[in-house]
Coordinates of C-alpha atoms in Angstrom, one line a residue:
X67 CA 0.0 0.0 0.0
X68 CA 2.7 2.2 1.1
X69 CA 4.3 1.7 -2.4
X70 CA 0.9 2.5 -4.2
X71 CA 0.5 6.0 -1.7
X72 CA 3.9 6.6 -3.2
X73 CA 2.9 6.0 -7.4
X74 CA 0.0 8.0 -6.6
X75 CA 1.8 11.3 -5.3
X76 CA 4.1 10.9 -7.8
X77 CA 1.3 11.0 -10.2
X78 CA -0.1 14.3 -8.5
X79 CA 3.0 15.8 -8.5
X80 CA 3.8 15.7 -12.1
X81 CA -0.3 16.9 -12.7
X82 CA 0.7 19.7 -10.4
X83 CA 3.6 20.5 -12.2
X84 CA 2.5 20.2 -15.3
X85 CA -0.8 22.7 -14.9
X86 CA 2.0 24.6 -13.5
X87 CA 4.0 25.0 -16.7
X88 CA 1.2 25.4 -18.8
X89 CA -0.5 28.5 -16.7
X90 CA 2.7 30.0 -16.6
X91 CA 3.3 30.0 -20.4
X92 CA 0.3 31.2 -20.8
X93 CA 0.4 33.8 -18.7
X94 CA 3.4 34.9 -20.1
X95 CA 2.4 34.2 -23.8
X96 CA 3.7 36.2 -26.1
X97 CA 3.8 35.3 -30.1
X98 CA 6.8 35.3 -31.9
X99 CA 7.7 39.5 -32.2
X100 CA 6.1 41.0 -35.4
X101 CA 7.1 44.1 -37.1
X102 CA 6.8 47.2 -35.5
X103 CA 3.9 49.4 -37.2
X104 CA 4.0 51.9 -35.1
X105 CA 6.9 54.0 -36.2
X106 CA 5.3 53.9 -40.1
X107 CA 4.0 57.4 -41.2
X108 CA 0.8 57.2 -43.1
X109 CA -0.6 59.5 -45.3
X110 CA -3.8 61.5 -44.1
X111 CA -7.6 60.9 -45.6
X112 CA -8.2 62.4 -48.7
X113 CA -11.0 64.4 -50.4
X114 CA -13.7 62.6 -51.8
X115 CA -16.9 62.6 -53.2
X116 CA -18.7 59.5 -51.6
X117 CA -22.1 59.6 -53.6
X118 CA -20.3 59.9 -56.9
X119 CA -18.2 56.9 -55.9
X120 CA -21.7 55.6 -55.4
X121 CA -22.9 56.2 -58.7
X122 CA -19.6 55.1 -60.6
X123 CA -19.9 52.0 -58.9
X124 CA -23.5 51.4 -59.9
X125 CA -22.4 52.2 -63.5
X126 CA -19.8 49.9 -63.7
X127 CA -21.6 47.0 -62.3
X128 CA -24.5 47.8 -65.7
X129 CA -21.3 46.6 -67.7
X130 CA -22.4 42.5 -67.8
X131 CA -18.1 41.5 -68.1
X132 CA -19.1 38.0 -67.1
X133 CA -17.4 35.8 -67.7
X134 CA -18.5 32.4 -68.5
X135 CA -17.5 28.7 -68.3
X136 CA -17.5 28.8 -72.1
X137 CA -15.3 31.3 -73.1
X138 CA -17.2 32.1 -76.8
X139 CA -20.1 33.0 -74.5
X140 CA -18.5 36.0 -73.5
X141 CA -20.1 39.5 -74.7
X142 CA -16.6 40.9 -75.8
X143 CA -18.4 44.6 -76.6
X144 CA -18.9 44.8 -72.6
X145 CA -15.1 45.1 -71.8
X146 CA -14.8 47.4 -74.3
X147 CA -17.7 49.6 -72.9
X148 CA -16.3 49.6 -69.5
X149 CA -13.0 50.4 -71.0
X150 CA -14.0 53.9 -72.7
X151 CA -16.4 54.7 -69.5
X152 CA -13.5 54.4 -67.3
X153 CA -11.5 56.7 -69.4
X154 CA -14.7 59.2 -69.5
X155 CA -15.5 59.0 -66.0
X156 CA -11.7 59.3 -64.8
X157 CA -10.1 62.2 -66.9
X158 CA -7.7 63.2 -64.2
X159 CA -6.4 59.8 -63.6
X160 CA -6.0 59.1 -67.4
X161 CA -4.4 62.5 -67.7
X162 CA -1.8 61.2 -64.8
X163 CA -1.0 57.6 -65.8
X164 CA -0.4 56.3 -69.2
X165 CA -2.4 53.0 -70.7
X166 CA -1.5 49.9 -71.9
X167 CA -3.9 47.2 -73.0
X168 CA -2.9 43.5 -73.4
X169 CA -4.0 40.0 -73.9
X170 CA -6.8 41.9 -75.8
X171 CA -9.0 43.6 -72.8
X172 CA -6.5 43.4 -69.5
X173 CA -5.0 47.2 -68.6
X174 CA -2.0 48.3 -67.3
X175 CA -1.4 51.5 -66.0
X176 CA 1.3 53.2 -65.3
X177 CA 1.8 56.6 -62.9
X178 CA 5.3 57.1 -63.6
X179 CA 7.1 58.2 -60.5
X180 CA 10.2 61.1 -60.0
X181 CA 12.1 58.7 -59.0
X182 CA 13.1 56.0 -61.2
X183 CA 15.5 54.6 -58.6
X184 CA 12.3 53.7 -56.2
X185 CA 10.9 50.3 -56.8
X186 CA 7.7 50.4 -58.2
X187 CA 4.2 49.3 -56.3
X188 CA 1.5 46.7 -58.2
X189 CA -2.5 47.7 -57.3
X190 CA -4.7 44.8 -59.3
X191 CA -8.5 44.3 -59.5
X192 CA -10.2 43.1 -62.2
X193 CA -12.8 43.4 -64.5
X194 CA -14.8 40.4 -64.9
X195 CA -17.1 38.9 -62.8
X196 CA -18.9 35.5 -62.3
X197 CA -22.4 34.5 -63.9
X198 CA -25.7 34.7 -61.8
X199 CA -26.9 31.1 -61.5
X200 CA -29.5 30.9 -64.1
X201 CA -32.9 29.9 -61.8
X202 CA -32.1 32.6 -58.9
X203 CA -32.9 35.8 -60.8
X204 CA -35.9 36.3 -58.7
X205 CA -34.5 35.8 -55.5
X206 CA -32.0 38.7 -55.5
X207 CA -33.7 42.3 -53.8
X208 CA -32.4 44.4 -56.6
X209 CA -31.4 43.3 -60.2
X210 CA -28.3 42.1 -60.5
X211 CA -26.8 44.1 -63.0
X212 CA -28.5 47.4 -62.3
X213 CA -26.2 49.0 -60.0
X214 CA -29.1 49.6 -57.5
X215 CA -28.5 52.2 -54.5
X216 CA -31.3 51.8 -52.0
X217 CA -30.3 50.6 -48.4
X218 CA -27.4 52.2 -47.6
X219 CA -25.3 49.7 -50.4
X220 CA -25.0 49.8 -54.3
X221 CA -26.3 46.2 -55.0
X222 CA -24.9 44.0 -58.2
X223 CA -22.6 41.3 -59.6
X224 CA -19.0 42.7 -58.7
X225 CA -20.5 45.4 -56.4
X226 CA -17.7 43.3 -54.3
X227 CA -16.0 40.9 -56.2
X228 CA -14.3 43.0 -58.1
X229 CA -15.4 46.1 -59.5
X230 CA -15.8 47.2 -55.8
X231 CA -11.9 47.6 -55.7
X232 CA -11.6 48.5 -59.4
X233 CA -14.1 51.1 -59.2
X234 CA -12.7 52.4 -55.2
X235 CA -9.2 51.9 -56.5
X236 CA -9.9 54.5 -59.5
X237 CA -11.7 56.8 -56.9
X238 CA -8.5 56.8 -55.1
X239 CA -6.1 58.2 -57.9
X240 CA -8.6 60.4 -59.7
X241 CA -8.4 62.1 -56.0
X242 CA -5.2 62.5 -55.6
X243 CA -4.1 63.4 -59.5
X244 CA -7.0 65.8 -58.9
X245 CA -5.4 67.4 -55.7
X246 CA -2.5 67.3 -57.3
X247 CA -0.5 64.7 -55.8
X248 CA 2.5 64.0 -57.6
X249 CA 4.4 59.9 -56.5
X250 CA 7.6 59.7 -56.1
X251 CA 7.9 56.1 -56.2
X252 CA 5.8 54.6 -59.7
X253 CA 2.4 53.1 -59.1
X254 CA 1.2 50.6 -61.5
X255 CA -2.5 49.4 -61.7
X256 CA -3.2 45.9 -63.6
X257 CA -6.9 45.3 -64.0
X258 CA -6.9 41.2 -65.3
X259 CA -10.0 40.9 -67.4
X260 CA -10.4 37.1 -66.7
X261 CA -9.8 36.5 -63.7
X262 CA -13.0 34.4 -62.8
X263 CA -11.5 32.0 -66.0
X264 CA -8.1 31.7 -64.9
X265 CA -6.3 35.0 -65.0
X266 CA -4.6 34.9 -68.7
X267 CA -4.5 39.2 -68.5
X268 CA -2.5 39.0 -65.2
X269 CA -0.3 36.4 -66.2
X270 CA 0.1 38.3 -69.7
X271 CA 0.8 41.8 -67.8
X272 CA 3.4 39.4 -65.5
X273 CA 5.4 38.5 -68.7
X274 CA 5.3 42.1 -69.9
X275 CA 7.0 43.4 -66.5
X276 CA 9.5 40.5 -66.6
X277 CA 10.7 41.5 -69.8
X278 CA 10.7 45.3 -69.2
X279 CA 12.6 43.9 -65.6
X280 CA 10.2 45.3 -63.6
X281 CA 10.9 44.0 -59.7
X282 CA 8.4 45.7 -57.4
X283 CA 8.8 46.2 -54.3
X284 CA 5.0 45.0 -53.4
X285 CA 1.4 43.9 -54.8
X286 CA -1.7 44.0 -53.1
X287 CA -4.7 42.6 -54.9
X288 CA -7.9 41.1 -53.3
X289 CA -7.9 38.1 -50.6
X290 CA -9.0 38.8 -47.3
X291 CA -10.4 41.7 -45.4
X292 CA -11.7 43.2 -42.1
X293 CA -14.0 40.5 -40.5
X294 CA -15.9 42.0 -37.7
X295 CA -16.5 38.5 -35.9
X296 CA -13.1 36.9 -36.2
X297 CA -13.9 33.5 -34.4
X298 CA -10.7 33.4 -32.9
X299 CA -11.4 37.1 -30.8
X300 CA -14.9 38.0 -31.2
X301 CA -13.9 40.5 -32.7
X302 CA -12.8 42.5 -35.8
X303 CA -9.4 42.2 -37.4
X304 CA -7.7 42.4 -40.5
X305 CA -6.5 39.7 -42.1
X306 CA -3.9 40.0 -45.2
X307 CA -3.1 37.0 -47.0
X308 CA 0.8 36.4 -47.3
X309 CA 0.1 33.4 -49.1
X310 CA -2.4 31.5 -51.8
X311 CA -3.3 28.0 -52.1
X312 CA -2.4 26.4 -56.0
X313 CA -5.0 24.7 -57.6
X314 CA -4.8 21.2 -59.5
X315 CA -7.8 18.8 -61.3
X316 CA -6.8 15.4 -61.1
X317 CA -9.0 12.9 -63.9
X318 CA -9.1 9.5 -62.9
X319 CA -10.3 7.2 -64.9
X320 CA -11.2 3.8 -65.5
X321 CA -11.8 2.2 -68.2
X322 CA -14.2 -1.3 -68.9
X323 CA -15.3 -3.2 -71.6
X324 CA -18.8 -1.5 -71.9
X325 CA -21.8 -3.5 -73.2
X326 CA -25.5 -3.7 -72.0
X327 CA -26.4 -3.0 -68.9
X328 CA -28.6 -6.4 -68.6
X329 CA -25.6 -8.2 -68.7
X330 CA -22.8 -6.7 -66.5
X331 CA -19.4 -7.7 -65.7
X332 CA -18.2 -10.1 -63.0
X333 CA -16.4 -6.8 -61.6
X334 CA -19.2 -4.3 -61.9
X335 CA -17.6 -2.2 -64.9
X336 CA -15.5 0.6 -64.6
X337 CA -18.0 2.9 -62.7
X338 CA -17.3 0.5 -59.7
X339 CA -13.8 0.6 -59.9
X340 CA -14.1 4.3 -60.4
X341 CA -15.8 4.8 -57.3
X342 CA -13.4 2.6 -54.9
X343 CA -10.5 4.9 -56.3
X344 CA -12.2 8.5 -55.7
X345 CA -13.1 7.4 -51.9
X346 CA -9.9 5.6 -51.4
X347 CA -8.1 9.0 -52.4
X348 CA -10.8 11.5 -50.8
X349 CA -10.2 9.3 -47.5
X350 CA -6.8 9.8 -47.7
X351 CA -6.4 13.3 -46.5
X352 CA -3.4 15.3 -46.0
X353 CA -2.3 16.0 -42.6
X354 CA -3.3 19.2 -41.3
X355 CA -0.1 21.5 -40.0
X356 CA -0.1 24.7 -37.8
X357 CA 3.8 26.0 -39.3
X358 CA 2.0 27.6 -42.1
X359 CA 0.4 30.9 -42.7
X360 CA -2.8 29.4 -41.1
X361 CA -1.2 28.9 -38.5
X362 CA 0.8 32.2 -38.0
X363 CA -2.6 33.6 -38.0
X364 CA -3.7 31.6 -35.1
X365 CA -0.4 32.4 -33.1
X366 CA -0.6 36.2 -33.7
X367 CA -4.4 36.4 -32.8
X368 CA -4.2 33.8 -29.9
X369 CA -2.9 36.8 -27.3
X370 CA -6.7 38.5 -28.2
X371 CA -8.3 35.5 -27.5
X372 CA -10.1 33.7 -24.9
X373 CA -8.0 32.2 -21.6
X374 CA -8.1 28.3 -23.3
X375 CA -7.2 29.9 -27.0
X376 CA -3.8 31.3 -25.5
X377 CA -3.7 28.6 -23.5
X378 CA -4.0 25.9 -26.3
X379 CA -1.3 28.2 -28.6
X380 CA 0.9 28.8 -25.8
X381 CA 1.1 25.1 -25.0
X382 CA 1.3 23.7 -28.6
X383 CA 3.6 20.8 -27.8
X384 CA 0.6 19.8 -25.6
X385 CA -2.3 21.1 -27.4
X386 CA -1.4 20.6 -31.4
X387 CA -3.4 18.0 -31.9
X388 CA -6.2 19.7 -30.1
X389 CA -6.1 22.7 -31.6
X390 CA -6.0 21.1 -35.3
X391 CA -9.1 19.3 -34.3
X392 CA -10.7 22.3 -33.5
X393 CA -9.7 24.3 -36.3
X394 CA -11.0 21.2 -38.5
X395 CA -14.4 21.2 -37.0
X396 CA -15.3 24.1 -40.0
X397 CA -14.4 23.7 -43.6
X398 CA -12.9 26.8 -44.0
X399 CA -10.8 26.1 -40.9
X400 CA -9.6 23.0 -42.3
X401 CA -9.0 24.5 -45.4
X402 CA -6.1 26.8 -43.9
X403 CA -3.8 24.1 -42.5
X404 CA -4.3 21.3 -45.1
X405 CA -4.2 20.7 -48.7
X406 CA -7.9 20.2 -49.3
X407 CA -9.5 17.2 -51.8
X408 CA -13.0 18.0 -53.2
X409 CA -14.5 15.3 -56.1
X410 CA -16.6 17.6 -58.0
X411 CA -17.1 16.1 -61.5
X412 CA -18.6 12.6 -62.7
X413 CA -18.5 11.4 -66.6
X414 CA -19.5 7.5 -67.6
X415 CA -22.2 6.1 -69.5
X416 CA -24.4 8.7 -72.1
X417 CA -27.3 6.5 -71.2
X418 CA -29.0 4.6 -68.4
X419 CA -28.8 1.6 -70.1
X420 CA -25.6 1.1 -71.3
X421 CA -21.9 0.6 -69.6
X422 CA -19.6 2.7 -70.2
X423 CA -16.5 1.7 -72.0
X424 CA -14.7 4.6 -69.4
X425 CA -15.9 6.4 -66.5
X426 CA -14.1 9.7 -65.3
X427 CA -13.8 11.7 -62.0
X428 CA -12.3 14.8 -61.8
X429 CA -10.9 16.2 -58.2
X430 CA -10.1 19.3 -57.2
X431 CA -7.3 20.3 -55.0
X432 CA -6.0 23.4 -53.4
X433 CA -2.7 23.2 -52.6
X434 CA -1.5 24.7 -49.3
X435 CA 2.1 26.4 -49.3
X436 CA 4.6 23.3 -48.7
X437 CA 2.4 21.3 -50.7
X438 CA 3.3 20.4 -54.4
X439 CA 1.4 19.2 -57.8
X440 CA 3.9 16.5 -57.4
X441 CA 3.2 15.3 -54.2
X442 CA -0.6 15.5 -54.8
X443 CA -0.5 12.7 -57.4
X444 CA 2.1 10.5 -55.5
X445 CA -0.4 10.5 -52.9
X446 CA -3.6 9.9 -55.2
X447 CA -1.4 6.9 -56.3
X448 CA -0.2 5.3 -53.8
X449 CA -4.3 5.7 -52.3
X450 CA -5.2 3.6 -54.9
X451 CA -3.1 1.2 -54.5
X452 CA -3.5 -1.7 -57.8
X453 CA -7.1 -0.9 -58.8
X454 CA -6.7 -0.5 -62.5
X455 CA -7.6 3.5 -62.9
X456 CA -5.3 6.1 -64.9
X457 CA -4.3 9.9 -63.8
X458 CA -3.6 12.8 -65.8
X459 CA -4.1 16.5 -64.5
X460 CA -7.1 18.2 -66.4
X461 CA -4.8 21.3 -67.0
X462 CA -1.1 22.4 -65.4
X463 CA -1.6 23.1 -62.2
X464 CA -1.0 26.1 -59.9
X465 CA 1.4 25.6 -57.9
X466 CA 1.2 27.2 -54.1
X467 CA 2.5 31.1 -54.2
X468 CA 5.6 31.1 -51.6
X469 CA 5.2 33.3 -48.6
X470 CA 5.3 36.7 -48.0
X471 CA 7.7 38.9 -45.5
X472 CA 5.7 39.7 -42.2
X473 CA 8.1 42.1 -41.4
X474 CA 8.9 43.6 -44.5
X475 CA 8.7 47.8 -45.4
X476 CA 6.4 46.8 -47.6
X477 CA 4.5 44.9 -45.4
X478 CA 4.4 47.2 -42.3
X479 CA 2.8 49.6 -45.1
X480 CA 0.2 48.1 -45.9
X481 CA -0.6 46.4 -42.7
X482 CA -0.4 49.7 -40.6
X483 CA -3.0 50.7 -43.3
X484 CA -5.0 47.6 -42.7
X485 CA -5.3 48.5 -39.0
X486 CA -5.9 51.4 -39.3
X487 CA -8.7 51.6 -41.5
X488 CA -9.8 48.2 -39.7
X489 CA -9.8 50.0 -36.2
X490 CA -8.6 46.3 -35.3
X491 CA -5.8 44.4 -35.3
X492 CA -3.7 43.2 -38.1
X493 CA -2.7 39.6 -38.8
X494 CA -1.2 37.3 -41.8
X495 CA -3.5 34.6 -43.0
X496 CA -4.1 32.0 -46.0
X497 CA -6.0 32.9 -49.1
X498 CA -8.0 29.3 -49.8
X499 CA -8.8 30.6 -53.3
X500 CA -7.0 31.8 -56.2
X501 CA -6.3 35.6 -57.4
X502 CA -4.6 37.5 -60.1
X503 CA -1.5 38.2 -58.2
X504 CA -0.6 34.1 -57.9
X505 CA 1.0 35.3 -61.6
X506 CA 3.1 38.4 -59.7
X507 CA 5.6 36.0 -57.8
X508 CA 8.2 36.5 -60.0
X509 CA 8.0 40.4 -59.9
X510 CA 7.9 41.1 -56.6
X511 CA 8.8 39.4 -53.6
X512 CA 6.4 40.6 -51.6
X513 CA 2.5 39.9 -52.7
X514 CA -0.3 40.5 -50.1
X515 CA -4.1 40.2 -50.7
X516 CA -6.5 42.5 -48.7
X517 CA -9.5 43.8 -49.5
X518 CA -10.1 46.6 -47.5
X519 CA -13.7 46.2 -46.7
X520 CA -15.5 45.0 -43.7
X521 CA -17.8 41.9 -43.6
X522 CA -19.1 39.5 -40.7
X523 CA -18.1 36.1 -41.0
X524 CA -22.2 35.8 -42.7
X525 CA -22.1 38.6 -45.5
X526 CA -18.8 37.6 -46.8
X527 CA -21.0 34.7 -48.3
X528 CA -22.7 36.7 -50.5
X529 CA -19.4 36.9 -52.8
X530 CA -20.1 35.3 -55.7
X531 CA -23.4 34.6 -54.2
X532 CA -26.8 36.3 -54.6
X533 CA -27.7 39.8 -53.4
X534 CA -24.3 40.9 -53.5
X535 CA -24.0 44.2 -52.5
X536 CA -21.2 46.8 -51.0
X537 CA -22.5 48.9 -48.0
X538 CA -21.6 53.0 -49.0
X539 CA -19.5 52.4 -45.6
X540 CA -17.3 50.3 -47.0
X541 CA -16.9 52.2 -50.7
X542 CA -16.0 55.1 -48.6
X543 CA -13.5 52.7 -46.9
X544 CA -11.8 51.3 -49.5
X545 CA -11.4 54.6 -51.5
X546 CA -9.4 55.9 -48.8
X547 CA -7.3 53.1 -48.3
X548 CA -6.0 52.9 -52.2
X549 CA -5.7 56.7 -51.6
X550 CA -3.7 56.5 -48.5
X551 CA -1.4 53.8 -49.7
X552 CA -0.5 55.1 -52.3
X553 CA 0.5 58.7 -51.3
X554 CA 1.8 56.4 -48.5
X555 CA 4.3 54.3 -50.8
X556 CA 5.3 56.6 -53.5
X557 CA 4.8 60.2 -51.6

């Protein structure tokens, strides 16, 4: 007995001691140091006229630049319209910058700066925009290409995503070339006109600055934002993706003899064999990670959080696997920490009745930063195992974008900006989607994505969704945030 009394204090002790260590650490939690923002000098508000911003943004969204899954679908004319309105309704800006248009309807323009010495910045938003789904005409409050203004918000396709920063971006230098303002540092705005079908402007207006040897010091495009209800605080805070995920389509397929239906195979045909191989490979997940920008964002937020947040992120070697459970518990958690697998396409048989000589799957991945292309399809093979499918990727995939600088000039810019215009703090985070800018890696080091626009964790789902709509807060918002960086950068 005496020896169990013993074992069991032991056992105490170390409990003891161990809720020791991990109150202390989280008491005295403190993430890695970030940069220092508060020494950065921002420029002051600017000038504007917030109900003609209004109205310009209603205008542009009456342009339909949609931009379909069938590229001959697209109304070409509607580009072109938006084009010569933007040169109409911005003279001061044209006047200041000079225009280049290529892969036949992307723009690049240039503000040339004083001091040719100075690296230059990258501003991007683009044109098009994605299709309403045919069926739900009737369930948006305002018509979806009519630019209303009613409810304190311009409502339309693109009133966010992305005329919203087009339009406020253009608001932002016809204000300042208007004023006067005169960069030292050039500004350069690329505006991708396909963007929603795979970003062949932006990557066309990459190659152009490669050749000229443009190297800028940053780009900003879209990404994240403000989110008032950040689950981690409760609160608001910027986020500003340092990072994208690539993107890859994996086809597998498996092929059969075929025949009539009334008659089928000992081994159930290809659609069979099919289906074993898509669920052996969606079942095969990738592990999930906190050492990527995911997981930066947890470990700058955590301080901000509740008592078992910091204490879960200031006891990692304890908590990890806790913590990555939790974060897994949503989808879009999830999808910050892991390489994500998502069947989404079916081909076999053109009739009920008949088997198919070759059934197909295709699977979409996003690729998380540390992830590869490569690595995707040795693990879709080795899922598989011996069942007799064949792979091939759909198109070349995206690779994952490399990381930006937390603690960067450029990034103390625009994250000082961030926060300040946010009212909230500022952290790094993962963009789960894909922009324009993944095609700016090789012209600048640094590439963030921040939208500077505020949204609760709910209305962000109205991007690329129905009755989408930018409040006249938010224009107002963003127009003085492209302002103020830019007389902040190149003033």
């Amino acid at each position: 007995m005496k020896l169990i009394g013993k074992v069991a204090l032991a056992l105490v002790g170390l409990i003891l001691l161990l809720a020791a260590i991990v109150v202390v650490r989280t008491l005295t939690y403190k993430p890695a140091a970030g940069a220092d923002l508060s020494q950065v000098k921002l420029a002051p508000a600017v000038a504007i006229d917030s109900a003609k911003a209004a109205e310009h943004l209603s205008q542009s969204i009456r342009f339909q630049t949609i931009s379909h899954q069938d590229k001959a679908d697209n109304q070409l004319a509607e580009w072109e319209k938006l084009h010569a309105w933007l040169q109409t309704t911005y003279p001061a800006a044209h006047a200041a910058m000079t225009r280049e248009v290529v892969a036949g309807h992307t723009l690049v323009y240039t503000w040339a700066g004083s001091d040719p010495s100075l690296a230059p910045v990258v501003l991007m938003a683009h044109q098009d925009v994605v299709p309403v789904t045919p069926g739900t005409e009737d369930d948006w409050k305002y018509a979806p290409f009519e630019g209303t203004i009613a409810e304190g918000a311009v409502w339309g396709r693109g009133a966010i995503d992305d005329k919203g920063s087009l339009i406020t971006l253009f608001e932002g230098v016809e204000a300042l070339a208007t004023q006067g303002f005169k960069p030292k540092r050039t500004v350069i705005l690329v505006s991708g006109h396909d963007e929603e079908a795979g970003g062949t402007g932006a990557q066309a207006a990459a190659e152009l600055f490669k050749s000229r040897g443009i190297k800028a010091q940053f780009v900003l495009d879209e990404g994240m934002a403000i989110i008032s209800d950040n689950p981690l605080t409760g609160g608001p805070v910027a986020l500003i993706g340092i990072a994208e995920k690539g993107y890859a389509t994996l086809m597998v397929t498996a092929e059969a003899v075929g025949g009539h239906s009334s008659a089928p195979p000992a081994d159930s045909g290809g659609v069979l064999t099919l289906a074993r191989a898509v669920t052996k490979i969606a079942e095969d997940q990738a592990p999930m990670k906190l050492d990527g920008p995911g997981g930066q964002m947890m470990e700058t937020l955590a301080p901000q959080g509740s008592f078992m947040i910091r204490m879960a992120m200031a006891n990692r070697w304890l908590f990890e696997p806790l913590i990555i459970k939790q974060a897994a518990a949503s989808p879009a958690g999830a999808a910050l920490l892991h390489t994500t697998i998502a069947p989404t396409m079916l081909k076999g048989s053109p009739k009920e009745n008949v088997l198919p000589q070759d059934a197909t799957a295709w699977i979409n991945y996003r690729i998380a930063p540390g992830d590869s292309s490569a690595a995707v399809m040795d693990r879709a093979k080795a899922a598989v195992g011996d069942l007799p499918v064949a792979f091939a990727w759909s198109r070349a995939p995206n690779e994952p974008s490399p990381v930006s600088s937390t603690t960067s000039e450029a990034w103390k810019m625009v994250a000082a900006l961030a926060g300040d215009t946010a009212k909230a703090p500022v952290a790094p985070s993962l963009v789960t989607a894909g922009t324009d800018s993944r095609y700016m890696t090789g012209v600048a080091v640094d590439v963030y994505r921040f939208q500077p626009m505020v949204f609760s964790m709910e209305t962000i789902k109205m991007i690329h969704g129905t009755n989408e709509h930018m409040s006249l807060q938010n224009l107002e918002r963003a127009v003085q945030f492209y302002a103020r960086l830019i007389a902040t950068s190149a003033g």
